mmCIF file of N, CA, C and O in Angstrom:
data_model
loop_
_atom_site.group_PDB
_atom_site.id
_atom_site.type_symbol
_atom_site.label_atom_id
_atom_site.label_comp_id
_atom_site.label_asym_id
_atom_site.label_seq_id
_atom_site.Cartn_x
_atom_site.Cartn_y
_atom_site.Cartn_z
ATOM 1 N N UNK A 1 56.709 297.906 82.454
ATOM 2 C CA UNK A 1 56.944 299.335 82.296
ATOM 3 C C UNK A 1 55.609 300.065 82.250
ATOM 4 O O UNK A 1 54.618 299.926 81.532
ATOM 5 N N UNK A 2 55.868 300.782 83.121
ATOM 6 C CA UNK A 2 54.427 302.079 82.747
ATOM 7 C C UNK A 2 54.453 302.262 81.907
ATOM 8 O O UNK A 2 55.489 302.292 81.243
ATOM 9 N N UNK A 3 52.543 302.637 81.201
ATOM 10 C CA UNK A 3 52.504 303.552 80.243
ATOM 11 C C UNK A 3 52.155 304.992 80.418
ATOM 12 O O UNK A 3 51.212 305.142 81.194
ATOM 13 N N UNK A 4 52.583 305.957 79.982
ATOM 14 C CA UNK A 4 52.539 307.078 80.107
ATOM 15 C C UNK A 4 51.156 307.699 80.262
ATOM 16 O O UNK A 4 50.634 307.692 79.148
ATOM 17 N N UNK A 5 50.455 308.158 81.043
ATOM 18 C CA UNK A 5 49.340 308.868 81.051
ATOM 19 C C UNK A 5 48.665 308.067 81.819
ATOM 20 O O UNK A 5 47.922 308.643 82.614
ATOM 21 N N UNK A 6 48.673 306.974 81.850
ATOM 22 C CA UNK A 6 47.960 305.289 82.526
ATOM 23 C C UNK A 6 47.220 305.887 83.819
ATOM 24 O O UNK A 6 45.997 305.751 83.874
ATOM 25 N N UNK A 7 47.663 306.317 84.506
ATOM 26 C CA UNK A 7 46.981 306.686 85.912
ATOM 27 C C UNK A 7 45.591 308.220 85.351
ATOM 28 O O UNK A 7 44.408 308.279 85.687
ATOM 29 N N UNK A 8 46.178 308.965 84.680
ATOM 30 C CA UNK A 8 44.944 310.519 84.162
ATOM 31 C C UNK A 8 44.099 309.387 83.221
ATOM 32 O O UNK A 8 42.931 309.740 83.059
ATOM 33 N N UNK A 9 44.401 308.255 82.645
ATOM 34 C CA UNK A 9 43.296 307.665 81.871
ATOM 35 C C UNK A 9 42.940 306.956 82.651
ATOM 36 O O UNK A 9 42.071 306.394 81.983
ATOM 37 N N UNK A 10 42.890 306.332 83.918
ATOM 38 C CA UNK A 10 41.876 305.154 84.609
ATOM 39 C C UNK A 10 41.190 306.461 85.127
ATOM 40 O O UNK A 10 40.096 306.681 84.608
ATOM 41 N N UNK A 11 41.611 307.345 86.025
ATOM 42 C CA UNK A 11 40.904 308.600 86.108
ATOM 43 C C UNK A 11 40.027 309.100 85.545
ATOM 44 O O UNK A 11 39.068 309.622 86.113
ATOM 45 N N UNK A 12 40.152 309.049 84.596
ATOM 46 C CA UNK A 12 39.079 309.894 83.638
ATOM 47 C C UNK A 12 38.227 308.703 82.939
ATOM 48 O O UNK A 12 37.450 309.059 82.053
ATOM 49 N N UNK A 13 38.306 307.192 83.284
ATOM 50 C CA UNK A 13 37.581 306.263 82.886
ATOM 51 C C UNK A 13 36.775 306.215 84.047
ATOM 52 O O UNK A 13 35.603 305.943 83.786
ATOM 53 N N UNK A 14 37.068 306.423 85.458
ATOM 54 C CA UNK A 14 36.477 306.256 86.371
ATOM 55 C C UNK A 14 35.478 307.425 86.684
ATOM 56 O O UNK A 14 34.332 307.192 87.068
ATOM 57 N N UNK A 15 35.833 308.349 86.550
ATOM 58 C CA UNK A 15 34.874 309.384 85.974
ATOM 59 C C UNK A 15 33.618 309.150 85.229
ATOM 60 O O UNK A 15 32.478 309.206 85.689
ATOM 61 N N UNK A 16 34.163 308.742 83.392
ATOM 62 C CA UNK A 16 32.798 308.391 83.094
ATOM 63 C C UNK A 16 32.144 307.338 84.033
ATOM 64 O O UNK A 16 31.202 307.540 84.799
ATOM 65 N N UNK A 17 32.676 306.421 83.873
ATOM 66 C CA UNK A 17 31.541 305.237 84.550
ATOM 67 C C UNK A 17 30.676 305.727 85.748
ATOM 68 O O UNK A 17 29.553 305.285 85.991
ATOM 69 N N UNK A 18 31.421 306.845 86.590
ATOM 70 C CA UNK A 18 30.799 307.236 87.433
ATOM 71 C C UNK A 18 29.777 307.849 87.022
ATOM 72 O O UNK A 18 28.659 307.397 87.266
ATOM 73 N N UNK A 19 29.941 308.924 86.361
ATOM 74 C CA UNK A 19 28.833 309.565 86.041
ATOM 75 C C UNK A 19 27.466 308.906 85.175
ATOM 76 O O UNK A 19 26.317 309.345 85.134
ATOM 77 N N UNK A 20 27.952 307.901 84.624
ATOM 78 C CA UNK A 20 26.982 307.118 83.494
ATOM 79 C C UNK A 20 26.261 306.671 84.720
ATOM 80 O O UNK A 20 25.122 307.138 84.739
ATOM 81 N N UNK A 21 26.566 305.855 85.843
ATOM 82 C CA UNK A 21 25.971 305.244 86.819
ATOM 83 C C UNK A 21 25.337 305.808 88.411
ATOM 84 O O UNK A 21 24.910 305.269 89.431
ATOM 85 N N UNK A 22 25.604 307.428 87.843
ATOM 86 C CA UNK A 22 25.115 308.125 89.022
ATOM 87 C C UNK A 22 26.015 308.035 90.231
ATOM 88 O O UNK A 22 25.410 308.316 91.266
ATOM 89 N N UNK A 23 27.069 307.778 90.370
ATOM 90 C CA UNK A 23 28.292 307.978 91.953
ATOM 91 C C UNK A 23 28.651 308.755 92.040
ATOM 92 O O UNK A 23 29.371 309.280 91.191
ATOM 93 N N UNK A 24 28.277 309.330 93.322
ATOM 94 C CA UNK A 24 28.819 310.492 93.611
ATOM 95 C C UNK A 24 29.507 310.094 94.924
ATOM 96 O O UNK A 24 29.273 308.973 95.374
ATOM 97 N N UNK A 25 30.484 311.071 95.688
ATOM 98 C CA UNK A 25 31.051 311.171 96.893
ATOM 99 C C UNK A 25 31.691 309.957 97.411
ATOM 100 O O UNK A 25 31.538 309.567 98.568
ATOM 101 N N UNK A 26 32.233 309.514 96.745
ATOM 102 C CA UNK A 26 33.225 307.995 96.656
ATOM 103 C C UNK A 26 34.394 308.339 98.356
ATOM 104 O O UNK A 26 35.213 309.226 98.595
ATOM 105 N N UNK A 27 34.040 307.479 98.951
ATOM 106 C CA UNK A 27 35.078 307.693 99.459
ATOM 107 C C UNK A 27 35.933 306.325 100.030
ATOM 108 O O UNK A 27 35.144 305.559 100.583
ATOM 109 N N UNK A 28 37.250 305.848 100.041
ATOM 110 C CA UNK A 28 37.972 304.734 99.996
ATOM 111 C C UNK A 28 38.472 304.573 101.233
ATOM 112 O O UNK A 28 39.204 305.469 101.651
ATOM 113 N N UNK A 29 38.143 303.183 102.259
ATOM 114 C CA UNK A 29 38.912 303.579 103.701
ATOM 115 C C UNK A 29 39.450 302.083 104.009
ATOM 116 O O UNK A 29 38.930 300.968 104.038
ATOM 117 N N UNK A 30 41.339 302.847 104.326
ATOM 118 C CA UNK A 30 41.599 301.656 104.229
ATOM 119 C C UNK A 30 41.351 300.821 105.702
ATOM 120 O O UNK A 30 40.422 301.046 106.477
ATOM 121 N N UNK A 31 42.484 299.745 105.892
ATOM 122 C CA UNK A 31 42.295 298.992 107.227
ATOM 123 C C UNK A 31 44.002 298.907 107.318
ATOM 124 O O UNK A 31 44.855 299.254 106.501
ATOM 125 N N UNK A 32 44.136 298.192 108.891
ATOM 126 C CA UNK A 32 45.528 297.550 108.612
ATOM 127 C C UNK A 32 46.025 296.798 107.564
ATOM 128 O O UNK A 32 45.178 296.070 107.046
ATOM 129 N N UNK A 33 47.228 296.744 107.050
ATOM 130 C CA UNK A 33 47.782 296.077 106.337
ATOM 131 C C UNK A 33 47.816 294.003 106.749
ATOM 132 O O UNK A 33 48.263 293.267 107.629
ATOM 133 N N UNK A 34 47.230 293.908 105.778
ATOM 134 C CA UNK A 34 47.594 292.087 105.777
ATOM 135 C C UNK A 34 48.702 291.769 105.481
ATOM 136 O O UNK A 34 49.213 290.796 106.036
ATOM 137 N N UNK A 35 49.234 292.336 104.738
ATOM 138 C CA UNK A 35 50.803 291.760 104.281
ATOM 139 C C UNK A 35 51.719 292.994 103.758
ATOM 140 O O UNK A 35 51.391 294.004 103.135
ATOM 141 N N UNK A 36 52.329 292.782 103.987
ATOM 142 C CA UNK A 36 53.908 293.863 103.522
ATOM 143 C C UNK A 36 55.190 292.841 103.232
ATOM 144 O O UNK A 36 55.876 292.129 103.965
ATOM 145 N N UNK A 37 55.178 293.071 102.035
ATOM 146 C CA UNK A 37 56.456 292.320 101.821
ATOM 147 C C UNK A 37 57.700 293.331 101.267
ATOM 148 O O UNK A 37 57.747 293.423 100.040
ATOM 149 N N UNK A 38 58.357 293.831 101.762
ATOM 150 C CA UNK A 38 59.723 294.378 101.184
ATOM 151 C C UNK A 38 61.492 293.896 101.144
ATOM 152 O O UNK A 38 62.339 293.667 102.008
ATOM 153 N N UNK A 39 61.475 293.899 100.180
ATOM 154 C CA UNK A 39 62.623 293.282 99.379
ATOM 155 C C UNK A 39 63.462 294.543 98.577
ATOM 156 O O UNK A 39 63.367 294.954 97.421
ATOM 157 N N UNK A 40 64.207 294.907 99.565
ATOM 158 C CA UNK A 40 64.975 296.495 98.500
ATOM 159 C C UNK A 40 64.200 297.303 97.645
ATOM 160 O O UNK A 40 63.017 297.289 97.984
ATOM 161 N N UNK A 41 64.337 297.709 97.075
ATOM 162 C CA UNK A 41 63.831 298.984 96.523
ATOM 163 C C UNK A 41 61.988 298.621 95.632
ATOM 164 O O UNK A 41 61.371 299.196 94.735
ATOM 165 N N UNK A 42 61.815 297.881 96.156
ATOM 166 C CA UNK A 42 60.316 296.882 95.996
ATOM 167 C C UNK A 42 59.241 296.262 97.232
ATOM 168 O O UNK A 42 59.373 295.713 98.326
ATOM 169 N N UNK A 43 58.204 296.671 96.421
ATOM 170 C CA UNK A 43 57.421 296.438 98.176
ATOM 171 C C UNK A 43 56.257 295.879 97.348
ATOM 172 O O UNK A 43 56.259 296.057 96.129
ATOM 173 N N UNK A 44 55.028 295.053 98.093
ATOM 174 C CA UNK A 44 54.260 294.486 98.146
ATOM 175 C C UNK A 44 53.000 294.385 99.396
ATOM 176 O O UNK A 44 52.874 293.809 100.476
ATOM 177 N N UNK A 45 52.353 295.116 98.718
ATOM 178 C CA UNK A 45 50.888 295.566 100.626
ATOM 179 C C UNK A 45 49.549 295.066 100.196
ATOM 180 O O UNK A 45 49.038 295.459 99.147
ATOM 181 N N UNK A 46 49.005 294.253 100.946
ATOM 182 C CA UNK A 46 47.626 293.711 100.812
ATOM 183 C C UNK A 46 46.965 294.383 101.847
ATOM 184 O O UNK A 46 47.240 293.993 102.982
ATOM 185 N N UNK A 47 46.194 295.259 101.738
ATOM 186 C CA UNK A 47 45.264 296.149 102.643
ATOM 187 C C UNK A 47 43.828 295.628 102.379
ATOM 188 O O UNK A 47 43.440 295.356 101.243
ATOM 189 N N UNK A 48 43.029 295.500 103.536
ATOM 190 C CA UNK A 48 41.291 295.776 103.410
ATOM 191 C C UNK A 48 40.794 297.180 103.144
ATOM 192 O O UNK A 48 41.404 298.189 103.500
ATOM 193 N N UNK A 49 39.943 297.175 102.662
ATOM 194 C CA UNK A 49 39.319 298.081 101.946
ATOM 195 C C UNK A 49 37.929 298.404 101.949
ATOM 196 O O UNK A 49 37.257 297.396 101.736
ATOM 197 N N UNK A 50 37.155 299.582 102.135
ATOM 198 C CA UNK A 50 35.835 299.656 102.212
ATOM 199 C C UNK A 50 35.147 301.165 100.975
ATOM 200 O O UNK A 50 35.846 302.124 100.646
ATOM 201 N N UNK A 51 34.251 301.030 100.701
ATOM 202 C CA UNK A 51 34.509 301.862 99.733
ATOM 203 C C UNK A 51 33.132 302.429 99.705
ATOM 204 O O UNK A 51 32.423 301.894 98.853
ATOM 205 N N UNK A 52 32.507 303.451 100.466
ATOM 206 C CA UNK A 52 31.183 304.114 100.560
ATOM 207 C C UNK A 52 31.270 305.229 99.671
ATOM 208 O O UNK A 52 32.340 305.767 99.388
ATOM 209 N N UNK A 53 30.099 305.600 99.204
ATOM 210 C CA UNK A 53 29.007 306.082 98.069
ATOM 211 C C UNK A 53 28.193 306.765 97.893
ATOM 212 O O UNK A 53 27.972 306.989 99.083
ATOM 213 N N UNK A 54 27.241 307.550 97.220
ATOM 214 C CA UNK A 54 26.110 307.734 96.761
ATOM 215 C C UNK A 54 26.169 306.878 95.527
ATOM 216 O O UNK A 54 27.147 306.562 94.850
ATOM 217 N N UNK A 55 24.838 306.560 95.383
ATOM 218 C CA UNK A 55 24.499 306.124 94.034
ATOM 219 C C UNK A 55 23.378 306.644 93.766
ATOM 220 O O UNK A 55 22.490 306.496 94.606
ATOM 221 N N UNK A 56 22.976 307.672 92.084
ATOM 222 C CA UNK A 56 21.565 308.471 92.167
ATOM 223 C C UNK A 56 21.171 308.678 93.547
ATOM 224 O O UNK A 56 20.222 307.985 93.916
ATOM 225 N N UNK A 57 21.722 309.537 94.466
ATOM 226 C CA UNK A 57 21.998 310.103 95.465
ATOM 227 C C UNK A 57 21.650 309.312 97.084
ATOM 228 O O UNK A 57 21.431 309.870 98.159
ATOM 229 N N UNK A 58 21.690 308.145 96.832
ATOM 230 C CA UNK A 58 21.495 306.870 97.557
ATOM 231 C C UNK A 58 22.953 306.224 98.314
ATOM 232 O O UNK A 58 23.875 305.627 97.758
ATOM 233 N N UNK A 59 22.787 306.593 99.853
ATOM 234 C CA UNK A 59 24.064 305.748 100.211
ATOM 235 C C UNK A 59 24.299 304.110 99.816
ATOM 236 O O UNK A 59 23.506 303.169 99.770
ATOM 237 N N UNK A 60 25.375 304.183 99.622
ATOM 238 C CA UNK A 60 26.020 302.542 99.273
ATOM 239 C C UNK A 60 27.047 302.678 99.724
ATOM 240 O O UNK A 60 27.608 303.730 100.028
ATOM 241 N N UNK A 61 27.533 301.246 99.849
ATOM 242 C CA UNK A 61 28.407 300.915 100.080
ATOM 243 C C UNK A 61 29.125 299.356 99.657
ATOM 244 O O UNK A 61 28.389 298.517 99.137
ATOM 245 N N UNK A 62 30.536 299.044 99.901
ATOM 246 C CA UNK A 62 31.174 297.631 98.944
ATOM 247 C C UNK A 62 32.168 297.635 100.214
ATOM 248 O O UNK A 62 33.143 298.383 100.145
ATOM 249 N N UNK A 63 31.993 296.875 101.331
ATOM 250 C CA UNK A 63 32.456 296.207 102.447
ATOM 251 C C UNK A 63 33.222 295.172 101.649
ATOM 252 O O UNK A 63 32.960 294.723 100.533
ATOM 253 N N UNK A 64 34.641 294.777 102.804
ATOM 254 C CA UNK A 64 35.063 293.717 103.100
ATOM 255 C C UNK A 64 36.312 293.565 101.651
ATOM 256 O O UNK A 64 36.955 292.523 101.520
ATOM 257 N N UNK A 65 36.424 294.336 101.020
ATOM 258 C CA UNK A 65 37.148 294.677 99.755
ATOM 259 C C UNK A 65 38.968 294.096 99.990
ATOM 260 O O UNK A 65 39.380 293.839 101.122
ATOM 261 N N UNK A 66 39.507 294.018 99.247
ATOM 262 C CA UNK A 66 41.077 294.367 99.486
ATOM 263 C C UNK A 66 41.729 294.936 98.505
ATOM 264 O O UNK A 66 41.289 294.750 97.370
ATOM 265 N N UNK A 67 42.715 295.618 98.652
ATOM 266 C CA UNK A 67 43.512 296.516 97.793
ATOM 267 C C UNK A 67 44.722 295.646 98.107
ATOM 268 O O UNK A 67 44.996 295.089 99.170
ATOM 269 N N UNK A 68 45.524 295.651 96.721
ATOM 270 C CA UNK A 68 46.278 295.349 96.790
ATOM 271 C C UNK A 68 47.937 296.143 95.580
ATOM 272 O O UNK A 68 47.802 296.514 94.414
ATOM 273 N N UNK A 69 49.051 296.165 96.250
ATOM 274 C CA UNK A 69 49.872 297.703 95.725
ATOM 275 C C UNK A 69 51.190 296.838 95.645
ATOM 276 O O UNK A 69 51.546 296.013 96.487
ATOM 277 N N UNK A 70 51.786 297.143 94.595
ATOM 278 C CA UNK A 70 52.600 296.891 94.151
ATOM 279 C C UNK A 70 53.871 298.262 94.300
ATOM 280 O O UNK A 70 53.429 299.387 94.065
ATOM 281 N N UNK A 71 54.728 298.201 94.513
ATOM 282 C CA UNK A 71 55.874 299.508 94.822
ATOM 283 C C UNK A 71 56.898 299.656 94.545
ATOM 284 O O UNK A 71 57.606 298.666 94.728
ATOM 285 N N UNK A 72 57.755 301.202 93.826
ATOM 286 C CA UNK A 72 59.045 300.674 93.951
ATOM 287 C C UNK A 72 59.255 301.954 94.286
ATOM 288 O O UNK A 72 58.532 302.867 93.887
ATOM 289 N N UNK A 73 60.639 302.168 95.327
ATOM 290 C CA UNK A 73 61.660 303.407 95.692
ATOM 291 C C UNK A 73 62.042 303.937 95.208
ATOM 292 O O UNK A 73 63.016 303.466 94.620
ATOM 293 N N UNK A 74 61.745 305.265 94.968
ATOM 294 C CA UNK A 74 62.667 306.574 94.154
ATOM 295 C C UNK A 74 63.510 307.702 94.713
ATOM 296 O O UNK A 74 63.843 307.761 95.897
ATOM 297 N N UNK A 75 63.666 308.128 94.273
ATOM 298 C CA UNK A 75 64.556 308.842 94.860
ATOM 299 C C UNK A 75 63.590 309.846 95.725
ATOM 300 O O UNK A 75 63.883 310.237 96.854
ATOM 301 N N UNK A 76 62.144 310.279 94.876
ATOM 302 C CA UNK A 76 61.364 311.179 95.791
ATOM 303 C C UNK A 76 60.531 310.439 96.641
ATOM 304 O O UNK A 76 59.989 311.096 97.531
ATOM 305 N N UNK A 77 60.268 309.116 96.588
ATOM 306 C CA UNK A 77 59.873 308.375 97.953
ATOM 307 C C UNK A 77 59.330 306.951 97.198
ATOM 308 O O UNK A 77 59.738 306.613 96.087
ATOM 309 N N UNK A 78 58.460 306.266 97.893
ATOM 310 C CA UNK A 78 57.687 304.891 97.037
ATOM 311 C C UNK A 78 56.449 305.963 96.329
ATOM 312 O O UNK A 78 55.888 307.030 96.578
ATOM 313 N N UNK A 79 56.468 304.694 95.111
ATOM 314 C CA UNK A 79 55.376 305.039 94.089
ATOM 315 C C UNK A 79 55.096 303.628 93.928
ATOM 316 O O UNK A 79 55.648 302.558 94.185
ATOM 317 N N UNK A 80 53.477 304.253 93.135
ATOM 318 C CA UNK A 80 52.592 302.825 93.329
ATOM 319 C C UNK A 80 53.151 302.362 91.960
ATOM 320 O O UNK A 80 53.587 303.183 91.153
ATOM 321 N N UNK A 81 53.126 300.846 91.680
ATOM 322 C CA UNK A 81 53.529 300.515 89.828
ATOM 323 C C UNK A 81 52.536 299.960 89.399
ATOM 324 O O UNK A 81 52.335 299.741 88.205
ATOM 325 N N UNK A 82 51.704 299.627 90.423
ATOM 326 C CA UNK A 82 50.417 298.724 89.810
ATOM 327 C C UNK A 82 49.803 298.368 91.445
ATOM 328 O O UNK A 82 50.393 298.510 92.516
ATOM 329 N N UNK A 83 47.953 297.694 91.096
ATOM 330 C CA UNK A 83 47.521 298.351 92.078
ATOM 331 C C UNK A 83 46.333 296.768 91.128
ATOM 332 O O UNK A 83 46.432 296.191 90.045
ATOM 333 N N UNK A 84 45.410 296.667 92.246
ATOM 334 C CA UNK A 84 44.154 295.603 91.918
ATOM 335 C C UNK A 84 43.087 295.802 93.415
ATOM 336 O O UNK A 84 43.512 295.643 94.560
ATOM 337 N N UNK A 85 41.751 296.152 93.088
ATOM 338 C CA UNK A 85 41.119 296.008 93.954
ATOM 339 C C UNK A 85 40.395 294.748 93.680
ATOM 340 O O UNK A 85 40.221 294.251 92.567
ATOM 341 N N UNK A 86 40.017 294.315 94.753
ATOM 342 C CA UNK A 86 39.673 292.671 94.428
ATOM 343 C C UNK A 86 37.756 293.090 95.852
ATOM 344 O O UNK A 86 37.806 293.497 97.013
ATOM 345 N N UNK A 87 36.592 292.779 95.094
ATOM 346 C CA UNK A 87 35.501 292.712 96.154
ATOM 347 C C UNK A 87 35.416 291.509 96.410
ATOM 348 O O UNK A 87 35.732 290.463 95.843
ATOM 349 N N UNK A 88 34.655 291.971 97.921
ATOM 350 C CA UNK A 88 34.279 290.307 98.301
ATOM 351 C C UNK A 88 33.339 289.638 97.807
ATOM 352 O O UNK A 88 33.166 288.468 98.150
#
């Protein structure tokens, strides 16, 4: 079961850390999907992932990544229930 607020608090955790560590201009890009598994009102997607940066105003970047999403069907469409980025 979700906890309530769970998504505005990784948000706002990701925030600080950002700012403690100087990141700015994050931006997340996905790839084709590796896997999709759906089973009724439940889904399962392993995507690649790339995830470019500033750092103290320095491009970076974290290649070769995967995201991975957990799902279920609502009535207003799929929502994520849980979620893991995994680097290479």
């Amino acid at each position: 079961m979700a906890r309530r607020g769970a998504c505005s608090t990784w948000a706002n955790d990701y925030d600080a850390d950002a700012k403690k560590n100087g990141i700015t201009d994050g931006i997340v890009t996905l790839g084709n999907p590796r896997h999709v598994d759906i089973t009724g009102d439940r889904a399962y997607v392993v995507v690649p992932a790339n995830f470019t940066y500033k750092q103290k105003g320095k491009p970076a970047k974290e290649t070769g990544s995967m995201l991975t999403i957990s799902l279920q069907k609502a009535a207003a469409g799929w929502r994520m229930t849980g979620w893991a980025w995994t680097k290479k």
